Short mmCIF file of C-alpha atoms in Angstrom, two decimals:
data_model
loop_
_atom_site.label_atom_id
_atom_site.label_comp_id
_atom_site.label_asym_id
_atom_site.label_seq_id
_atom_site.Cartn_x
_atom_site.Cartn_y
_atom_site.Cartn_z
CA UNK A 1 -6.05 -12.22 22.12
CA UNK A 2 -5.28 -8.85 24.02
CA UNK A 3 -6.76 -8.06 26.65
CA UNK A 4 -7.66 -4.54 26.43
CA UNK A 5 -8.53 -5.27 22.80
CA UNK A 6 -11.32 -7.81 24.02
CA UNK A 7 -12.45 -4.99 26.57
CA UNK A 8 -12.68 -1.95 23.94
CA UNK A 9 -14.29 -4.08 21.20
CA UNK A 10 -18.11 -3.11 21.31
CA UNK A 11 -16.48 0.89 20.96
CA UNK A 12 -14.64 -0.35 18.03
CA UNK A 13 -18.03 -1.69 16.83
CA UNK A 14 -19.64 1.37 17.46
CA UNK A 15 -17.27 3.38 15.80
CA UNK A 16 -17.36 1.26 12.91
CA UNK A 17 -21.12 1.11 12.81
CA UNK A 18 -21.00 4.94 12.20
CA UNK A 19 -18.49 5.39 9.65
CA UNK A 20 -20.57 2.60 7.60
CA UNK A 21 -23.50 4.63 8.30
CA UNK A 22 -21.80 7.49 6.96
CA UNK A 23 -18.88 6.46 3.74
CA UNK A 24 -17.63 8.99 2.00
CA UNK A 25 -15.94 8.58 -1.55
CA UNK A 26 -12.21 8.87 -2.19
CA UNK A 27 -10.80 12.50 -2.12
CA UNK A 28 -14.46 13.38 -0.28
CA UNK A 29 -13.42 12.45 3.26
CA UNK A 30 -13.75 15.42 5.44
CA UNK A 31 -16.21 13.80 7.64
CA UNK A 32 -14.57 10.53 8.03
CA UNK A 33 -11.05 12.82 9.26
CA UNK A 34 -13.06 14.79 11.28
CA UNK A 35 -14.47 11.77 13.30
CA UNK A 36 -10.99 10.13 13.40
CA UNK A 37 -9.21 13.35 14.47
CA UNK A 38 -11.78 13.85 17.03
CA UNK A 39 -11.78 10.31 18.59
CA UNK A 40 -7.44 10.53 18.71
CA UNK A 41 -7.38 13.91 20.32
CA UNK A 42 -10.06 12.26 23.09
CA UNK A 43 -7.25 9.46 23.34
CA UNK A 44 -4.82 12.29 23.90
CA UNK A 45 -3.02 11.84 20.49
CA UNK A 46 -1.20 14.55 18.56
CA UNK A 47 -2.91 14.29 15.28
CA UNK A 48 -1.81 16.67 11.85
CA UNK A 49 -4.77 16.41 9.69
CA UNK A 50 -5.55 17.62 5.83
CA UNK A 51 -2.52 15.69 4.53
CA UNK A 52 -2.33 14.48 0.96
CA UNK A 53 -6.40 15.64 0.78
CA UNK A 54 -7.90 13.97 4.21
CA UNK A 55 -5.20 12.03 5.07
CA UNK A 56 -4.41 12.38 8.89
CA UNK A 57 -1.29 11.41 11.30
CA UNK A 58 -1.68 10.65 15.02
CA UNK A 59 2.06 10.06 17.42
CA UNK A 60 2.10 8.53 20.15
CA UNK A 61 5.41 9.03 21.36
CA UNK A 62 6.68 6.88 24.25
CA UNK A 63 8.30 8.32 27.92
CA UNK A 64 11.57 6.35 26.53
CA UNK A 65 13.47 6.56 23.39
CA UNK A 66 13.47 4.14 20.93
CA UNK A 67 12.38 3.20 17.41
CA UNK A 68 9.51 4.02 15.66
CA UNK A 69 6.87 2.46 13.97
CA UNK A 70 3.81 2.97 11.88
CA UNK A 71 0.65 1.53 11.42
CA UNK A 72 -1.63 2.33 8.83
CA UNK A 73 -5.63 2.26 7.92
CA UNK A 74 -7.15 3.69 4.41
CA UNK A 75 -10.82 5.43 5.46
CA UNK A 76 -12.45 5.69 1.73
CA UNK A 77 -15.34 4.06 0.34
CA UNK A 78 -17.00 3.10 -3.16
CA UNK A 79 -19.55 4.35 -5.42
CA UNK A 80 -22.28 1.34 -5.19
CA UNK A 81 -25.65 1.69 -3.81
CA UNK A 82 -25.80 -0.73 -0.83
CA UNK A 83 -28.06 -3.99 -0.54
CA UNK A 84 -27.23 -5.96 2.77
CA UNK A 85 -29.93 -4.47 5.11
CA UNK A 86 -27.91 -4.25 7.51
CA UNK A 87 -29.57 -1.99 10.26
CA UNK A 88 -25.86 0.52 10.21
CA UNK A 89 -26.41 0.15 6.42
CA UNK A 90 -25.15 3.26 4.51
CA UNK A 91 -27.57 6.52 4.37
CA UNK A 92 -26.17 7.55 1.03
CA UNK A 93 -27.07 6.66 -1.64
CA UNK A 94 -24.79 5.34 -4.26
CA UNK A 95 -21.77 5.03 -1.67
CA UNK A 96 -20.81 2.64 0.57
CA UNK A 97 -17.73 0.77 2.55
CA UNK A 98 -18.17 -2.63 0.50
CA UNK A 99 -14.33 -3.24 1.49
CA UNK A 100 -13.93 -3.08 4.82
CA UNK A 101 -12.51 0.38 5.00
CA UNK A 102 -14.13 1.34 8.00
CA UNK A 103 -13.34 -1.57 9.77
CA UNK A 104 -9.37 -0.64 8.94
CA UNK A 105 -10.15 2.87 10.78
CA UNK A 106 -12.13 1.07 13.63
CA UNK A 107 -9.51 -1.20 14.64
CA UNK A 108 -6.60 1.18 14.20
CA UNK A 109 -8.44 3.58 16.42
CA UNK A 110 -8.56 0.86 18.90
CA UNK A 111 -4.67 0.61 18.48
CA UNK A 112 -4.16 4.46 18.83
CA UNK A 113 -5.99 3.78 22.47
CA UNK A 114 -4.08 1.39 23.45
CA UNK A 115 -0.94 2.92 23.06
CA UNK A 116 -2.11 6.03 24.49
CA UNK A 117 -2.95 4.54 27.32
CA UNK A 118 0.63 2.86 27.50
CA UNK A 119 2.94 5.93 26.78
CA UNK A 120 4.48 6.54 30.11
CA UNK A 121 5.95 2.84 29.35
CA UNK A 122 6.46 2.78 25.99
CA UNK A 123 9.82 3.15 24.33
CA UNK A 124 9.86 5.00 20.88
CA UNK A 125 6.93 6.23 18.62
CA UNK A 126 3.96 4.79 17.06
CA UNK A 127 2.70 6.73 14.25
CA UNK A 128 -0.89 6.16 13.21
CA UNK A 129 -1.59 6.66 9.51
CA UNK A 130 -5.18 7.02 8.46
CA UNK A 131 -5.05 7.31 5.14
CA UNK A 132 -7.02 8.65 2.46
CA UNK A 133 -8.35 7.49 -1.37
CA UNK A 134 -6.63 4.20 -1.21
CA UNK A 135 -9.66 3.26 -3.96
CA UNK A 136 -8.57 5.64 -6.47
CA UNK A 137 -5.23 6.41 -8.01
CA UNK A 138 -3.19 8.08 -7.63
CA UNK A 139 -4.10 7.17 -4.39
CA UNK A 140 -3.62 9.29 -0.29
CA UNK A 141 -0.26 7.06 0.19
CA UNK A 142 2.27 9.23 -1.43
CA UNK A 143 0.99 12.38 -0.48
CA UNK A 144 1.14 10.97 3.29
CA UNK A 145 4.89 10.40 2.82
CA UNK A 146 5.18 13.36 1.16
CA UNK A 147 4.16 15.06 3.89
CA UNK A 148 6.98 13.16 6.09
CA UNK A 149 4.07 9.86 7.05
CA UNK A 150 7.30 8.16 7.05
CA UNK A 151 10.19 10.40 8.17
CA UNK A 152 12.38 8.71 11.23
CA UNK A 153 10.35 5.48 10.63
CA UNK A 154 11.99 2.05 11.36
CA UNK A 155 9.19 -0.23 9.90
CA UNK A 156 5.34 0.00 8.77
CA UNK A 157 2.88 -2.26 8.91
CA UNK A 158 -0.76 -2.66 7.44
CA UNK A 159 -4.20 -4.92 7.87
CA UNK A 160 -6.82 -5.97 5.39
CA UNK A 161 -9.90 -7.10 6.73
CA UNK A 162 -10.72 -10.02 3.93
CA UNK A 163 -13.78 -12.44 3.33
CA UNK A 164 -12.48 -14.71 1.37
CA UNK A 165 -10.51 -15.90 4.33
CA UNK A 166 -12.99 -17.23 7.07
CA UNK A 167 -12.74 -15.74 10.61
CA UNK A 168 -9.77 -17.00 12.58
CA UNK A 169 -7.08 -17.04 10.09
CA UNK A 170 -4.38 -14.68 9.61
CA UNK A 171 -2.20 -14.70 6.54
CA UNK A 172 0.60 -12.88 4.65
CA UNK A 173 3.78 -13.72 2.43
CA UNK A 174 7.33 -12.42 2.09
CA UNK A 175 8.15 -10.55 -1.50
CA UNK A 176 5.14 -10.21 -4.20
CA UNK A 177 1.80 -10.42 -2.29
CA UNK A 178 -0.29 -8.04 -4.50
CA UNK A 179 -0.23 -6.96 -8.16
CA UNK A 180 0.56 -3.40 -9.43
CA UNK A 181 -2.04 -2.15 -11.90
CA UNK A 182 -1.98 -0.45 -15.00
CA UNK A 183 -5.30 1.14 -16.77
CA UNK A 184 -5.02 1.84 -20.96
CA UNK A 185 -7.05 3.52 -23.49
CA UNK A 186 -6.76 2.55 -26.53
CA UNK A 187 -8.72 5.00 -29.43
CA UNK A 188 -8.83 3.48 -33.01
CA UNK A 189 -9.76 6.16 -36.05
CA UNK A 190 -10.56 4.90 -39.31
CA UNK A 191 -12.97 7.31 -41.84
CA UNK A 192 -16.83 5.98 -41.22
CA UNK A 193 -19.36 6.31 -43.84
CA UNK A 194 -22.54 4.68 -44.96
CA UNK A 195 -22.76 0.57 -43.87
CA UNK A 196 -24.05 -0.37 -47.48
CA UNK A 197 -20.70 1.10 -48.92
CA UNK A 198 -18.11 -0.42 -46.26
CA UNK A 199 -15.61 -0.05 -49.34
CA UNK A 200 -15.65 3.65 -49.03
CA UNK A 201 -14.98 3.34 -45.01
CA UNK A 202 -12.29 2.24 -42.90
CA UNK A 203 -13.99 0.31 -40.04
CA UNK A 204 -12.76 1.46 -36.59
CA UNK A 205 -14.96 -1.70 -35.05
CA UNK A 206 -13.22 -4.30 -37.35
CA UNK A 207 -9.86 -2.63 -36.49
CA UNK A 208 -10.23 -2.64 -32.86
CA UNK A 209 -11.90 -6.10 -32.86
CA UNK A 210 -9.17 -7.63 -34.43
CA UNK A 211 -6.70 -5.67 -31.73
CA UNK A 212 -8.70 -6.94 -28.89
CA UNK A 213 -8.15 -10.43 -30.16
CA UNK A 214 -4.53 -10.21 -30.92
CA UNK A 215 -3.96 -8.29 -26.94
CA UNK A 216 -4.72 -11.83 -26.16
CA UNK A 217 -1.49 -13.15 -27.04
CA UNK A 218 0.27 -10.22 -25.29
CA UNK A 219 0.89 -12.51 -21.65
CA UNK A 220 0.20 -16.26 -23.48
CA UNK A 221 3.33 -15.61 -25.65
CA UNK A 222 5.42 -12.70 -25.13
CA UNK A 223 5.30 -12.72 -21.27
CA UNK A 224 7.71 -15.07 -19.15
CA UNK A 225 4.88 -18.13 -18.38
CA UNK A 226 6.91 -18.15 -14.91
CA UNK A 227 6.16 -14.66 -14.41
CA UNK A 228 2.39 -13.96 -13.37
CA UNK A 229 0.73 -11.38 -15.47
CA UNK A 230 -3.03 -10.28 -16.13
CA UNK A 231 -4.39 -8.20 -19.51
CA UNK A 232 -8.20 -7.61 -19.46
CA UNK A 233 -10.23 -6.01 -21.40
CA UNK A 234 -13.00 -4.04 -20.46
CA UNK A 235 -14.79 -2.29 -22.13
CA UNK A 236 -14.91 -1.70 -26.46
CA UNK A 237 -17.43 0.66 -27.66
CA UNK A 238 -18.02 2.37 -31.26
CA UNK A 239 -20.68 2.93 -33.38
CA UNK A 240 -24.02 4.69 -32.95
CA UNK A 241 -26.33 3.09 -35.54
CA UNK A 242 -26.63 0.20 -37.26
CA UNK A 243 -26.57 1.17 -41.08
CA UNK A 244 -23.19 3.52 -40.04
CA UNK A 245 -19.35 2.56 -39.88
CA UNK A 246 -18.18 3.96 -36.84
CA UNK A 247 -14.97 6.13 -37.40
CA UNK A 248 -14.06 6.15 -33.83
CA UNK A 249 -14.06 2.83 -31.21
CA UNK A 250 -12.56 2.73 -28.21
CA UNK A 251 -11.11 -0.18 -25.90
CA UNK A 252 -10.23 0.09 -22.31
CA UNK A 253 -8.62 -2.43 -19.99
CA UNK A 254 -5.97 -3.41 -17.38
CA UNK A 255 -2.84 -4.65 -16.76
CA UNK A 256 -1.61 -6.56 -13.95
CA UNK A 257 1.88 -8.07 -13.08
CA UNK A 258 4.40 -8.19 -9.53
CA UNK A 259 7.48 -6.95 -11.35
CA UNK A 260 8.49 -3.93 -13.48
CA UNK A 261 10.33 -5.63 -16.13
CA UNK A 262 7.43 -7.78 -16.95
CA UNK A 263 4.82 -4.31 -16.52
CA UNK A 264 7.04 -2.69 -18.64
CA UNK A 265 7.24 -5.84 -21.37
CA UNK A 266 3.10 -5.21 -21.67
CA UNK A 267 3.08 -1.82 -21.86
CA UNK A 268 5.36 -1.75 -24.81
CA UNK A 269 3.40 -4.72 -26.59
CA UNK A 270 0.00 -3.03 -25.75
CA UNK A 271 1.47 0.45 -27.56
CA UNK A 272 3.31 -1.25 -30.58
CA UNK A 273 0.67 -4.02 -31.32
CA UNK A 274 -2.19 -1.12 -31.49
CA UNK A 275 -0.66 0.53 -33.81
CA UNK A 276 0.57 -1.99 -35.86
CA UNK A 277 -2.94 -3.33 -35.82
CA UNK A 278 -4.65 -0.40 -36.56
CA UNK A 279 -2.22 0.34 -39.33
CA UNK A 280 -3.33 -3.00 -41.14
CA UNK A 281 -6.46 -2.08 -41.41
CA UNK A 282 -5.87 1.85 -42.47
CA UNK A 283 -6.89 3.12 -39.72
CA UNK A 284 -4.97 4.67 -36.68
CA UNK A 285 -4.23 4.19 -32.69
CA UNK A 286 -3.68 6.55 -29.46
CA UNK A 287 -2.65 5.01 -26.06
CA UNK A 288 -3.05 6.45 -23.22
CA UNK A 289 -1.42 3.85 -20.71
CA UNK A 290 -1.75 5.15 -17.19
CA UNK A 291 0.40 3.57 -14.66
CA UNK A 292 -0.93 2.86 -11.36
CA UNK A 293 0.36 1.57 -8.36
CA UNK A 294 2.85 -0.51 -7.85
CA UNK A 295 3.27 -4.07 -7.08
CA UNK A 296 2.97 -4.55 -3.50
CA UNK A 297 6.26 -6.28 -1.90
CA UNK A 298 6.64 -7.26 1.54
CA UNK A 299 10.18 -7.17 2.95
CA UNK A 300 11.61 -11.16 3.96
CA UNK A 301 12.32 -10.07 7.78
CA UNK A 302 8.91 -8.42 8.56
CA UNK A 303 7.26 -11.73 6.65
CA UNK A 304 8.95 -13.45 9.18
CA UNK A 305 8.44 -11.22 11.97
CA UNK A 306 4.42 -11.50 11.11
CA UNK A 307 4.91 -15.59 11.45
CA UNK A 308 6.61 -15.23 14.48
CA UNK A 309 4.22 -12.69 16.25
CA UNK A 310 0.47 -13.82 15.27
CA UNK A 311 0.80 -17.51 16.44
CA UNK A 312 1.04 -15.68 20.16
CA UNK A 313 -0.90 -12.62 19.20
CA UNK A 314 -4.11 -14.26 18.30
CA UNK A 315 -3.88 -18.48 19.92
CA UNK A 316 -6.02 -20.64 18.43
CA UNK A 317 -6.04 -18.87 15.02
CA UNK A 318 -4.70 -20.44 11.88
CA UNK A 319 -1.39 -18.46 10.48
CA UNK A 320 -1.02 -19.21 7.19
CA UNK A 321 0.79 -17.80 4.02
CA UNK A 322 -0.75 -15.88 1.73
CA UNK A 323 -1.57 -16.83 -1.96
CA UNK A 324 -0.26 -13.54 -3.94
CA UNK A 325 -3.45 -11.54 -5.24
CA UNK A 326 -4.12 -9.50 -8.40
CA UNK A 327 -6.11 -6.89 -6.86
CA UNK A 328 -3.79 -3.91 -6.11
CA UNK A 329 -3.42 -1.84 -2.66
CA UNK A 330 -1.19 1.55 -2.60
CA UNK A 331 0.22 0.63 1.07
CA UNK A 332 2.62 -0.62 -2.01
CA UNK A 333 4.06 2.42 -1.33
CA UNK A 334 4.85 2.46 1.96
CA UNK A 335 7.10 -0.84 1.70
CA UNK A 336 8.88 0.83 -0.98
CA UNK A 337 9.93 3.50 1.10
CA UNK A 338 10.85 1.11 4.70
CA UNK A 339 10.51 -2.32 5.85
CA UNK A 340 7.29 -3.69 6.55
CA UNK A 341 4.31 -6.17 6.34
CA UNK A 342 0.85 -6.51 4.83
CA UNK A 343 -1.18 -8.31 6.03
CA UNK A 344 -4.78 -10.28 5.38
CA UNK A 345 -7.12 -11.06 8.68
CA UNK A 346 -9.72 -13.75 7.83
CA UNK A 347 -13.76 -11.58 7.96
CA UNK A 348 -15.43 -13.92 6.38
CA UNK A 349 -18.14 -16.32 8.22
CA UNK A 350 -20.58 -18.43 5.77
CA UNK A 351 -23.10 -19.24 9.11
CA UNK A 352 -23.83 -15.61 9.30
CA UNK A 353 -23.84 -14.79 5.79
CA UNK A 354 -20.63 -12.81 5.14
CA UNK A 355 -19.71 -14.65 2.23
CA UNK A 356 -19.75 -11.87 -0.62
CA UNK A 357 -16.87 -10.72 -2.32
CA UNK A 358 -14.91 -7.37 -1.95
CA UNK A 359 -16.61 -4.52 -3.82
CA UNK A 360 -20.34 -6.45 -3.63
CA UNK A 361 -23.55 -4.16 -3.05
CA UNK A 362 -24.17 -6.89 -0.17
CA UNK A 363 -20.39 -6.91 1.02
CA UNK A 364 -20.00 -7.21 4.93
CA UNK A 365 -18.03 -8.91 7.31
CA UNK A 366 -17.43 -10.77 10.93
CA UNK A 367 -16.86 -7.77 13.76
CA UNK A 368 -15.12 -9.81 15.31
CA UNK A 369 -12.24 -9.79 12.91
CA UNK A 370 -11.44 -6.28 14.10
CA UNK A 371 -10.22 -7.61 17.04
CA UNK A 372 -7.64 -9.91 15.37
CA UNK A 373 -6.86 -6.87 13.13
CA UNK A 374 -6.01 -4.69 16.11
CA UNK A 375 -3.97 -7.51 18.10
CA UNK A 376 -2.22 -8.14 15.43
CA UNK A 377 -1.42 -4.68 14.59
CA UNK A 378 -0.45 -3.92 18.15
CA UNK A 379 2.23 -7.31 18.43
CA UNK A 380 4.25 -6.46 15.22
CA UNK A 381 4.70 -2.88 16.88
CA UNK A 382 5.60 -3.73 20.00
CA UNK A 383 8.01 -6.55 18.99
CA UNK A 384 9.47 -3.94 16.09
CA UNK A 385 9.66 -1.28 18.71
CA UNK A 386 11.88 -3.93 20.97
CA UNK A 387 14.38 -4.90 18.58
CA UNK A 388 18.02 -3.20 19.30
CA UNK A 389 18.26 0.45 16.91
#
């Protein structure tokens, strides 16, 4: 483990202590940049803030030429009223970091010390992203590289602090790791009337019922069974009384898949079987399919890089490779745009109790894991900043 890592990691603590004390929601983050901003330009890093909403860049750049690499943290939180009782617990109600957010922005502070503290001897730039609304799309990661997050850079890497792996492992994958995902609306019309006279109606419930049943066929026969691929539904809701045929219902879900082709296979099924559907029961169907973001693919040389680095980065640690996940992350974008690497640091730790899942009202996670995030973070630079332009 590094050194000055191990020596800075009751700050990083602290600083993570306060932005879980204080989460604010995606596209709300003023206060979260203004803590971040403040913290870099103590470090003595050039920081451009309000980017893509609160989005923020710090640059280290080194007393030698060189590459450049960046390293990015997302800083939002979630809409769910907090039950850990946790003495740094959230003091708002109804929003907390139940997904490790602030531990992202803790460790990569920790990073933009180090680095700071290393500039007179470091060759090339690190660029710190600390990125906005990852939780909501469209998401803080395109407007960062709109706003040139990734201009000049030679590779990008990113950390996700996650429970479900225990403390002391380290894990990521080359190509798919994590799904892109798709939200649809579906509304069904039909003509409601009085329940003793369904003859008179056309039943929006029946209609969409049957639809909702026949979706289920969408990825267990038209979808390539080598080819993984999720369709849930949601939500379905129509009707306000019980002696009424509801004219309107409506069914909401989501799609998720690690290639276009086969994202682009359901979204066509979705919109031609609702109709169809609909149309056999007289009644009608709008779809409003929103696409989200992409799948997230990690590029086969920074994989490698990332199984080449932890084992000496963090001894004693278990490197493993990742299982590819459904759940859906926006740094998708970033590995679109340049090489890189996500990549998952174990935070979970049954003997003190952090074993709930992502996105839990009693979600929390082993400190210590910020650490491992930061090493980790600061070896893939530093061997990516060494490699021959």
């Amino acid at each position: 483990m590094n050194e000055t890592v191990e020596h800075g990691f009751a700050e990083m603590v602290e600083w993570r202590r306060h932005l879980h004390r204080h989460p604010e929601l995606s596209y709300k983050e003023q206060e979260t940049a203004d803590f971040v901003a403040g913290k870099l330009e103590a470090f003595g890093v050039e920081v451009r803030r309000d980017l893509g909403g609160h989005g923020l860049i710090g640059t280290v750049r080194g007393a030698l030429p060189g590459r450049t690499v960046a390293l990015r943290a997302d800083m939002d939180a979630l809409p769910i009223e907090e039950e850990g009782g946790a003495d740094y617990a959230s003091t708002r109600s109804g929003v907390m970091h139940a997904c490790g957010h602030d531990g992202h922005t803790a460790a990569l502070l920790g990073v933009a010390r180090y680095f700071a503290q290393r500039r007179a001897a470091l060759r090339g730039e690190v660029r710190l992203l600390f990125q906005a609304s990852e939780e909501v799309c469209p998401g803080g990661a395109r407007p960062l590289i709109e706003h040139g997050a990734l201009d000049g850079v030679d590779a990008v890497y990113g950390v996700h602090l996650w429970t479900p792996l225990p403390v002391g492992t380290v894990a990521s994958t080359g190509g798919p790791m994590m799904a892109s995902t798709d939200e649809f609306f579906i509304d069904i019309t039909g003509r409601g009337g009085h329940g003793g006279m369904p003859h008179e109606t056309v039943d929006s419930i029946v209609a969409a019922s049957a639809l909702v049943m026949q979706l289920q066929t969408v990825v267990s026969r038209s979808v390539d069974p080598l080819r993984p691929a999720v369709l849930s539904i949601g939500t379905i809701n129509g009707g306000f009384a019980q002696n009424v045929v509801a004219e309107k219902t409506r069914i909401t879900g989501t799609v998720r898949t690690f290639d276009e082709a086969t994202r682009a296979l359901i979204r066509r099924r979705i919109e031609d079987m609702s109709r169809q559907v609909a149309e056999t029961y007289g009644a009608s169907a709008e779809v409003d399919y929103l696409v989200g973001y992409p799948a997230l693919v990690n590029h086969e040389s920074e994989a490698e890089r990332f199984f080449r680095v932890a084992p000496a980065a963090l001894p004693g640690f278990a490197v493993e490779k990742a299982v590819p996940l459904m759940p859906a992350e926006d740094f998708a974008y970033y590995v679109r745009e340049r090489p890189g690497c996500f990549m998952l640091v174990g935070a979970g730790n049954t003997e003190k109790g952090f074993v709930y899942p992502h996105h839990h009202p009693k979600f929390d996670f082993d400190e210590s894991a910020m650490k491992a995030s930061a090493a980790l973070l600061i070896a893939m630079a530093e061997s990516a900043l060494a490699d021959e332009s």
